[in-house]
C-alpha cells in the first residue's frame, strides 16, 4: 500500500538581529551565530538533551574548516549529541531548501522532527592565496630534508604570490555581479528608480512598525548587545533614497540600483523547528502553519534570461500542482534581494506575453494585492545573510498565519546562479 505523505508542521522559529557586515558580528563568524540561534531555538521549545531526526543548516560564505557547520553547531546547541547534522548551500535559498529537505523526510516518515536554518557572514570571509603559493607550500611540506624544504620555498618565488584573493561576488559564467544582472532586468522590464526607492521605503516603514507593535518579540533573540536589525532605517525618506548614487552602473547615466534599494551585505542566522503533528502533540507544542508545497527552478541567464527570474517559473509550476491561483493567498513573502527584482517578478506575472511565451500559460498569472506583500518588511530593511533569509521568512510567515488563525502564504526566493526556491505555507 502506498504511504500517504504526512503533514509537515512549522512549530516556530527564531533568529538573531541581522546586522550590516563589519559591525556587531564582525568577529563572531558563522559558527558563533549558528550556535546562538540553535541554542535559542532549543531554549524556546524545551529541546534540551533531545535527539532530533536531523539538523539541516547551511552557509554560503564559509571557511574550509566549517565543512560540517551543522553538525558542529548542533553539538554545541544543547540538543542530544546523537542528533545528526547536514550542511548545505544554495545561495540565498539555502535555509528554505533546508526546510524542504527536513519537510520531505517528515512527510515520508523518515524522521519526526528536525531543524532547518542557516548562518552567513560577509565580515569573516575566507581569504586564500594564489595557487602558485599553495603549490609551493605543499612542496615544502612534501620535502623531507631541511635543505630541500628551503629550496622548495625559495625556488622561483615572487612577492606576487603573496597577494590574497577574496571571495568574489560575480557570477563565474558572466563575470557580472548580481547587481549588474539586476540592472539589466530593470531595463528589460522598465522598472523606474522611483518605484524601486518607494518599495525600499515601504520595507523600512513596515519593519519598523512591526517592531513597534511587538511582532518580533518571540522571533528575534538579542545578541551581542543588538536587539533590532541594525540596517533598519525608520526615518528614511524618498528624498534621502533619491540622493544616493547608482551602486552598480555608475557610468552610463542609466543606473537605477543604489545602496538604498539593494540589500546590504549582512551577517546573521535563523532557524525553524519542523515536526509531524504526532511529535508536536506528544511534546505539548502547537503547529503554527504547514509547509504544503515547494518548487525550485533555474533560468538560462548566461544566454539572456534575467538572473533573478527563476521564481517566476517555479511559482506557476507550484501553483499548478497545488491547484491554486496567484491570488489565492493572504500573504506574499517575496525576498527583496533588490527592489527591482521584486518589481520585475510582479511585472512578469502580469505580462500576457511572458506568461504565454516563457511559462506556457494561456493567460497571465495576474496581479497581487500590494497590501499583502511583505507586510512586516523584508530583506531591504532587515538585511540578507544569504543562508539565513529563508528561515527568517518561514518563521515570520508561520507566525503571521498563526496570528490570523487561518490562511495561506506564498514564499518566493531568488538565488545566485539563476535559481529560485519557492514554497506554500497554510493554516487550515
Short mmCIF file of C-alpha atoms in Angstrom, two decimals:
data_model
loop_
_atom_site.label_atom_id
_atom_site.label_comp_id
_atom_site.label_asym_id
_atom_site.label_seq_id
_atom_site.Cartn_x
_atom_site.Cartn_y
_atom_site.Cartn_z
CA UNK A 1 0.00 0.00 0.00
CA UNK A 2 1.33 3.41 -0.97
CA UNK A 3 2.14 5.60 2.02
CA UNK A 4 0.22 8.87 2.29
CA UNK A 5 2.60 11.76 2.99
CA UNK A 6 2.22 13.22 6.46
CA UNK A 7 1.63 16.90 7.10
CA UNK A 8 4.75 18.96 7.79
CA UNK A 9 4.21 21.41 10.60
CA UNK A 10 6.23 24.53 11.35
CA UNK A 11 6.29 24.80 15.12
CA UNK A 12 8.17 28.09 15.16
CA UNK A 13 11.44 29.82 14.52
CA UNK A 14 13.95 32.28 15.91
CA UNK A 15 16.73 34.46 14.61
CA UNK A 16 19.27 36.91 15.87
CA UNK A 17 19.05 40.52 14.66
CA UNK A 18 20.61 40.83 11.23
CA UNK A 19 23.49 43.31 11.12
CA UNK A 20 25.37 45.15 8.43
CA UNK A 21 28.69 43.48 7.78
CA UNK A 22 31.72 44.63 9.74
CA UNK A 23 29.59 45.88 12.62
CA UNK A 24 28.25 43.98 15.66
CA UNK A 25 29.09 40.46 14.46
CA UNK A 26 32.35 41.22 12.67
CA UNK A 27 34.33 38.82 14.87
CA UNK A 28 31.66 36.20 15.56
CA UNK A 29 31.63 34.10 12.40
CA UNK A 30 29.15 31.51 11.19
CA UNK A 31 29.79 29.02 13.97
CA UNK A 32 29.13 31.50 16.75
CA UNK A 33 25.94 32.78 15.15
CA UNK A 34 24.76 29.24 14.38
CA UNK A 35 25.28 28.10 17.97
CA UNK A 36 23.44 31.13 19.27
CA UNK A 37 20.38 30.67 17.09
CA UNK A 38 20.18 26.89 17.53
CA UNK A 39 20.61 27.30 21.28
CA UNK A 40 17.82 29.89 21.32
CA UNK A 41 15.52 27.51 19.44
CA UNK A 42 16.35 24.71 21.88
CA UNK A 43 15.61 27.05 24.78
CA UNK A 44 12.33 28.30 23.36
CA UNK A 45 10.88 24.86 22.70
CA UNK A 46 12.41 22.93 25.58
CA UNK A 47 14.57 20.67 23.44
CA UNK A 48 17.49 20.28 25.86
CA UNK A 49 19.02 16.83 25.60
CA UNK A 50 16.54 15.67 22.97
CA UNK A 51 17.55 13.70 19.89
CA UNK A 52 16.04 15.14 16.73
CA UNK A 53 15.88 13.44 13.36
CA UNK A 54 18.11 15.95 11.60
CA UNK A 55 19.52 19.45 11.71
CA UNK A 56 19.93 20.86 8.19
CA UNK A 57 21.87 24.09 8.44
CA UNK A 58 23.72 25.96 5.74
CA UNK A 59 26.16 28.74 4.96
CA UNK A 60 27.20 30.27 1.67
CA UNK A 61 30.34 32.19 2.70
CA UNK A 62 32.29 29.83 4.94
CA UNK A 63 35.78 28.64 5.75
CA UNK A 64 37.06 25.24 4.70
CA UNK A 65 37.21 24.30 8.38
CA UNK A 66 33.42 24.71 8.54
CA UNK A 67 32.94 21.68 6.31
CA UNK A 68 30.10 20.41 8.52
CA UNK A 69 28.91 23.54 10.27
CA UNK A 70 25.53 21.97 11.01
CA UNK A 71 26.95 19.06 12.96
CA UNK A 72 29.45 21.14 14.91
CA UNK A 73 26.85 23.75 15.83
CA UNK A 74 24.41 21.00 16.82
CA UNK A 75 26.97 19.58 19.23
CA UNK A 76 27.11 22.97 20.96
CA UNK A 77 23.37 23.70 20.85
CA UNK A 78 22.04 21.75 23.83
CA UNK A 79 20.49 19.03 21.68
CA UNK A 80 21.47 15.41 22.26
CA UNK A 81 24.85 14.71 20.64
CA UNK A 82 23.17 11.85 18.78
CA UNK A 83 21.32 14.38 16.59
CA UNK A 84 22.71 14.27 13.02
CA UNK A 85 23.61 17.44 11.11
CA UNK A 86 24.00 18.17 7.42
CA UNK A 87 25.48 21.34 5.92
CA UNK A 88 24.04 22.67 2.65
CA UNK A 89 24.25 25.67 0.34
CA UNK A 90 22.07 27.04 -2.46
CA UNK A 91 22.97 30.71 -2.12
CA UNK A 92 20.01 32.82 -0.95
CA UNK A 93 17.62 29.85 -0.93
CA UNK A 94 19.72 27.73 1.42
CA UNK A 95 17.57 27.64 4.55
CA UNK A 96 14.30 27.39 2.63
CA UNK A 97 15.87 24.43 0.84
CA UNK A 98 16.76 23.02 4.25
CA UNK A 99 13.14 23.30 5.36
CA UNK A 100 12.11 21.42 2.23
CA UNK A 101 14.74 18.77 2.97
CA UNK A 102 13.53 18.34 6.55
CA UNK A 103 9.90 18.53 5.45
CA UNK A 104 10.30 15.77 2.87
CA UNK A 105 11.83 13.47 5.49
CA UNK A 106 8.96 14.18 7.87
CA UNK A 107 6.36 13.69 5.12
CA UNK A 108 7.83 10.30 4.23
CA UNK A 109 8.04 9.14 7.84
CA UNK A 110 11.84 9.01 7.89
CA UNK A 111 12.01 11.42 10.84
CA UNK A 112 9.51 13.02 13.21
CA UNK A 113 11.19 16.35 13.82
CA UNK A 114 14.07 18.46 12.57
CA UNK A 115 15.55 21.93 12.40
CA UNK A 116 16.23 23.93 9.25
CA UNK A 117 18.31 27.07 9.19
CA UNK A 118 21.32 28.97 8.03
CA UNK A 119 24.03 31.38 9.03
CA UNK A 120 26.06 33.74 6.90
CA UNK A 121 28.69 36.41 7.29
CA UNK A 122 30.35 38.75 4.87
CA UNK A 123 32.58 40.04 7.65
CA UNK A 124 34.51 36.85 8.40
CA UNK A 125 35.25 35.76 4.84
CA UNK A 126 37.75 33.09 3.75
CA UNK A 127 40.87 34.71 2.31
CA UNK A 128 43.02 32.46 0.15
CA UNK A 129 46.33 32.90 -1.59
CA UNK A 130 47.46 32.19 -5.12
CA UNK A 131 47.54 28.66 -6.46
CA UNK A 132 51.28 29.10 -7.04
CA UNK A 133 51.80 29.76 -3.32
CA UNK A 134 49.56 26.85 -2.38
CA UNK A 135 51.59 24.51 -4.57
CA UNK A 136 54.82 25.91 -3.11
CA UNK A 137 53.66 25.26 0.46
CA UNK A 138 52.62 21.73 -0.45
CA UNK A 139 56.06 21.12 -2.00
CA UNK A 140 57.69 22.37 1.21
CA UNK A 141 55.53 20.00 3.21
CA UNK A 142 56.46 17.04 0.99
CA UNK A 143 60.19 17.70 1.19
CA UNK A 144 61.99 15.62 3.82
CA UNK A 145 65.32 17.34 4.35
CA UNK A 146 65.70 20.92 5.66
CA UNK A 147 67.75 21.94 2.60
CA UNK A 148 65.12 20.52 0.24
CA UNK A 149 62.41 22.40 2.13
CA UNK A 150 64.37 25.63 1.76
CA UNK A 151 64.84 25.07 -1.97
CA UNK A 152 61.15 24.34 -2.45
CA UNK A 153 60.26 27.50 -0.54
CA UNK A 154 62.59 29.83 -2.45
CA UNK A 155 62.99 28.45 -5.99
CA UNK A 156 61.14 30.78 -8.38
CA UNK A 157 59.44 32.68 -5.57
CA UNK A 158 57.99 36.14 -6.25
CA UNK A 159 56.23 38.58 -3.94
CA UNK A 160 53.20 38.47 -6.23
CA UNK A 161 52.44 35.01 -4.91
CA UNK A 162 51.61 36.56 -1.53
CA UNK A 163 48.71 38.58 -2.93
CA UNK A 164 45.49 37.38 -1.21
CA UNK A 165 42.29 36.53 -3.04
CA UNK A 166 38.92 37.47 -1.57
CA UNK A 167 35.59 35.73 -2.30
CA UNK A 168 34.08 37.09 -5.49
CA UNK A 169 30.53 38.37 -5.87
CA UNK A 170 30.43 37.99 -9.64
CA UNK A 171 28.73 35.16 -11.47
CA UNK A 172 31.54 32.89 -12.73
CA UNK A 173 29.78 32.35 -16.06
CA UNK A 174 29.28 36.01 -16.91
CA UNK A 175 31.68 38.00 -14.75
CA UNK A 176 28.79 40.26 -13.77
CA UNK A 177 27.67 40.86 -10.19
CA UNK A 178 24.12 40.16 -9.10
CA UNK A 179 23.51 43.90 -9.10
CA UNK A 180 24.81 44.20 -12.67
CA UNK A 181 22.41 41.48 -13.75
CA UNK A 182 19.53 43.10 -11.91
CA UNK A 183 20.22 46.40 -13.68
CA UNK A 184 19.68 44.57 -16.96
CA UNK A 185 16.42 43.15 -15.63
CA UNK A 186 15.24 46.60 -14.52
CA UNK A 187 15.83 47.94 -18.03
CA UNK A 188 14.11 45.00 -19.69
CA UNK A 189 11.01 45.39 -17.52
CA UNK A 190 11.19 49.21 -17.47
CA UNK A 191 11.31 49.45 -13.68
CA UNK A 192 11.96 53.03 -12.61
CA UNK A 193 14.31 54.27 -9.91
CA UNK A 194 11.37 55.95 -8.17
CA UNK A 195 9.39 52.69 -7.95
CA UNK A 196 12.45 50.91 -6.54
CA UNK A 197 13.01 53.59 -3.91
CA UNK A 198 9.34 53.55 -2.94
CA UNK A 199 9.44 49.78 -2.37
CA UNK A 200 12.58 50.16 -0.23
CA UNK A 201 10.98 52.94 1.78
CA UNK A 202 7.91 50.80 2.39
CA UNK A 203 10.03 47.89 3.55
CA UNK A 204 11.75 50.03 6.21
CA UNK A 205 8.49 51.52 7.42
CA UNK A 206 6.76 48.12 7.61
CA UNK A 207 9.64 46.57 9.54
CA UNK A 208 9.78 49.49 11.97
CA UNK A 209 6.02 49.26 12.57
CA UNK A 210 6.27 45.51 13.19
CA UNK A 211 8.95 46.05 15.83
CA UNK A 212 6.92 48.80 17.48
CA UNK A 213 3.84 46.61 17.86
CA UNK A 214 5.91 43.75 19.28
CA UNK A 215 5.55 41.34 16.39
CA UNK A 216 9.18 40.20 16.62
CA UNK A 217 9.26 39.80 20.39
CA UNK A 218 9.34 35.98 20.23
CA UNK A 219 11.11 35.76 16.87
CA UNK A 220 14.25 37.86 17.38
CA UNK A 221 16.73 36.96 20.12
CA UNK A 222 19.11 39.75 21.24
CA UNK A 223 22.76 39.03 20.53
CA UNK A 224 25.98 40.93 21.17
CA UNK A 225 24.05 43.90 22.56
CA UNK A 226 21.84 44.20 19.45
CA UNK A 227 18.06 43.90 19.76
CA UNK A 228 16.91 45.04 16.33
CA UNK A 229 18.27 44.67 12.80
CA UNK A 230 20.82 47.46 12.55
CA UNK A 231 20.19 48.03 8.84
CA UNK A 232 16.68 49.27 9.64
CA UNK A 233 16.22 52.98 8.92
CA UNK A 234 12.76 54.01 10.20
CA UNK A 235 13.44 57.66 9.40
CA UNK A 236 14.43 57.19 5.79
CA UNK A 237 12.55 59.19 3.17
CA UNK A 238 12.14 59.24 -0.59
CA UNK A 239 14.35 62.31 -0.65
CA UNK A 240 17.17 60.53 1.19
CA UNK A 241 16.88 57.49 -1.07
CA UNK A 242 16.80 59.66 -4.18
CA UNK A 243 20.07 61.32 -3.15
CA UNK A 244 22.04 58.07 -3.40
CA UNK A 245 24.20 57.39 -6.43
CA UNK A 246 23.93 54.22 -8.53
CA UNK A 247 25.84 51.35 -6.92
CA UNK A 248 26.45 49.16 -9.97
CA UNK A 249 26.03 51.03 -13.24
CA UNK A 250 27.98 54.17 -12.36
CA UNK A 251 29.00 55.37 -15.79
CA UNK A 252 26.14 55.13 -18.28
CA UNK A 253 23.84 57.57 -16.55
CA UNK A 254 21.08 54.95 -16.65
CA UNK A 255 21.82 53.08 -13.40
CA UNK A 256 18.84 52.75 -11.05
CA UNK A 257 20.08 50.33 -8.37
CA UNK A 258 21.56 52.04 -5.31
CA UNK A 259 22.69 51.10 -1.82
CA UNK A 260 19.23 52.14 -0.65
CA UNK A 261 17.14 49.94 -2.93
CA UNK A 262 19.54 46.98 -2.88
CA UNK A 263 20.08 44.59 0.01
CA UNK A 264 23.07 45.41 2.20
CA UNK A 265 25.83 42.88 2.86
CA UNK A 266 24.80 41.34 6.18
CA UNK A 267 25.66 38.93 8.99
CA UNK A 268 23.09 36.81 10.82
CA UNK A 269 21.47 33.44 11.45
CA UNK A 270 17.96 31.98 11.64
CA UNK A 271 16.35 28.58 12.29
CA UNK A 272 12.92 26.94 12.30
CA UNK A 273 11.58 23.81 14.01
CA UNK A 274 9.54 21.46 11.81
CA UNK A 275 7.66 18.40 13.05
CA UNK A 276 4.88 15.93 12.41
CA UNK A 277 1.53 16.52 14.09
CA UNK A 278 2.13 13.50 16.28
CA UNK A 279 5.51 14.70 17.56
CA UNK A 280 4.24 18.21 18.23
CA UNK A 281 1.22 16.91 20.16
CA UNK A 282 3.34 14.49 22.19
CA UNK A 283 5.61 17.37 23.24
CA UNK A 284 2.83 19.80 24.03
CA UNK A 285 3.70 22.14 21.16
CA UNK A 286 1.37 23.81 18.67
CA UNK A 287 1.88 23.91 14.93
CA UNK A 288 1.78 27.45 13.57
CA UNK A 289 1.39 26.52 9.90
CA UNK A 290 2.04 23.69 7.46
CA UNK A 291 4.60 23.53 4.67
CA UNK A 292 2.39 22.08 1.95
CA UNK A 293 4.18 22.63 -1.37
CA UNK A 294 7.62 23.61 -2.67
CA UNK A 295 9.32 24.03 -6.02
CA UNK A 296 12.70 25.04 -7.42
CA UNK A 297 13.61 26.24 -10.89
CA UNK A 298 16.51 27.69 -12.87
CA UNK A 299 16.93 30.04 -15.82
CA UNK A 300 19.48 30.27 -18.63
CA UNK A 301 20.89 33.61 -17.51
CA UNK A 302 24.11 33.05 -19.46
CA UNK A 303 22.16 33.37 -22.71
CA UNK A 304 19.95 36.28 -21.84
CA UNK A 305 17.35 35.39 -19.23
CA UNK A 306 17.22 37.53 -16.12
CA UNK A 307 19.49 36.11 -13.41
CA UNK A 308 16.89 36.52 -10.67
CA UNK A 309 13.78 35.49 -12.61
CA UNK A 310 13.70 31.79 -11.74
CA UNK A 311 10.95 32.23 -9.10
CA UNK A 312 8.65 33.48 -11.86
CA UNK A 313 8.91 29.98 -13.29
CA UNK A 314 8.88 27.96 -10.07
CA UNK A 315 5.77 29.66 -8.67
CA UNK A 316 3.33 28.85 -11.53
CA UNK A 317 4.54 25.25 -11.60
CA UNK A 318 3.92 25.03 -7.86
CA UNK A 319 0.52 26.68 -8.20
CA UNK A 320 -0.49 24.17 -10.86
CA UNK A 321 0.49 21.30 -8.60
CA UNK A 322 -1.45 22.82 -5.70
CA UNK A 323 -4.49 23.70 -7.81
CA UNK A 324 -4.26 27.36 -6.81
CA UNK A 325 -4.21 30.79 -8.47
CA UNK A 326 -1.71 33.52 -7.70
CA UNK A 327 -4.46 35.48 -5.99
CA UNK A 328 -5.35 32.65 -3.58
CA UNK A 329 -3.02 33.86 -0.83
CA UNK A 330 -3.38 36.02 2.22
CA UNK A 331 0.33 36.86 2.38
CA UNK A 332 3.18 37.02 -0.13
CA UNK A 333 6.79 36.89 1.02
CA UNK A 334 8.98 37.80 -1.94
CA UNK A 335 12.62 38.10 -0.91
CA UNK A 336 13.87 41.61 -1.58
CA UNK A 337 17.31 40.90 -2.97
CA UNK A 338 16.78 44.16 -4.84
CA UNK A 339 13.67 46.27 -5.11
CA UNK A 340 13.99 45.90 -8.87
CA UNK A 341 13.93 42.12 -8.63
CA UNK A 342 10.61 42.14 -6.76
CA UNK A 343 9.08 44.57 -9.26
CA UNK A 344 10.37 42.59 -12.25
CA UNK A 345 8.84 39.44 -10.80
CA UNK A 346 5.45 41.09 -10.33
CA UNK A 347 5.50 42.55 -13.84
CA UNK A 348 6.41 39.19 -15.36
CA UNK A 349 3.38 37.56 -13.75
CA UNK A 350 1.20 40.38 -15.08
CA UNK A 351 2.61 40.08 -18.61
CA UNK A 352 0.48 38.13 -21.09
CA UNK A 353 3.48 37.75 -23.43
CA UNK A 354 5.84 36.45 -20.75
CA UNK A 355 3.30 34.06 -19.28
CA UNK A 356 2.42 32.69 -22.72
CA UNK A 357 5.89 32.52 -24.26
CA UNK A 358 8.03 31.60 -21.22
CA UNK A 359 5.58 29.90 -18.88
CA UNK A 360 3.31 28.28 -21.46
CA UNK A 361 0.17 29.72 -19.89
CA UNK A 362 -2.97 30.73 -21.76
CA UNK A 363 -3.30 33.90 -19.73
CA UNK A 364 -1.21 35.94 -17.31
CA UNK A 365 -0.99 34.94 -13.67
CA UNK A 366 -2.15 38.45 -12.85
CA UNK A 367 -1.57 40.95 -10.09
CA UNK A 368 -1.42 40.59 -6.32
CA UNK A 369 -2.69 42.92 -3.64
CA UNK A 370 0.28 45.14 -2.59
CA UNK A 371 -1.15 45.29 0.95
CA UNK A 372 -0.43 41.57 1.29
CA UNK A 373 3.19 41.77 0.13
CA UNK A 374 5.99 41.58 2.73
CA UNK A 375 3.67 43.06 5.33
CA UNK A 376 6.31 43.12 8.09
CA UNK A 377 9.13 44.34 5.88
CA UNK A 378 11.71 42.21 4.16
CA UNK A 379 15.35 41.98 3.16
CA UNK A 380 15.85 45.60 2.07
CA UNK A 381 15.22 46.68 5.67
CA UNK A 382 16.07 43.52 7.59
CA UNK A 383 19.27 42.59 5.79
CA UNK A 384 20.18 39.44 3.92
CA UNK A 385 22.69 36.98 5.39
CA UNK A 386 22.40 34.66 2.42
CA UNK A 387 21.76 31.29 4.07
CA UNK A 388 19.59 32.73 6.84
CA UNK A 389 16.92 34.52 4.79
CA UNK A 390 14.72 31.51 4.02
CA UNK A 391 14.39 30.52 7.67
CA UNK A 392 13.69 34.15 8.60
CA UNK A 393 10.85 34.29 6.09
CA UNK A 394 9.37 30.94 7.13
CA UNK A 395 9.33 31.85 10.81
CA UNK A 396 7.80 35.24 10.06
CA UNK A 397 5.13 33.85 7.75
CA UNK A 398 4.21 30.98 10.07
CA UNK A 399 3.67 33.43 12.91
CA UNK A 400 1.56 35.68 10.68
CA UNK A 401 -0.67 32.75 9.76
CA UNK A 402 -0.99 31.69 13.38
CA UNK A 403 -1.93 35.23 14.39
CA UNK A 404 -4.53 35.34 11.62
CA UNK A 405 -5.92 31.96 12.63
CA UNK A 406 -6.26 30.65 9.09
CA UNK A 407 -4.94 31.34 5.63
CA UNK A 408 -2.24 30.71 3.09
CA UNK A 409 1.15 32.28 2.31
CA UNK A 410 3.45 32.19 -0.72
CA UNK A 411 7.26 32.29 -0.37
CA UNK A 412 9.49 33.25 -3.31
CA UNK A 413 13.28 33.48 -3.10
CA UNK A 414 15.67 34.18 -5.95
CA UNK A 415 19.25 32.96 -5.73
CA UNK A 416 22.64 33.43 -7.31
CA UNK A 417 23.33 31.08 -10.19
CA UNK A 418 19.97 31.86 -11.78
CA UNK A 419 17.83 29.71 -9.48
CA UNK A 420 14.72 30.15 -7.38
CA UNK A 421 13.21 28.36 -4.39
CA UNK A 422 9.50 28.72 -3.59
CA UNK A 423 7.04 27.27 -1.09
CA UNK A 424 3.48 27.44 0.21
CA UNK A 425 2.55 27.66 3.86
CA UNK A 426 -1.02 27.24 5.02
CA UNK A 427 -3.07 27.06 8.17
CA UNK A 428 -6.38 25.20 7.90
#
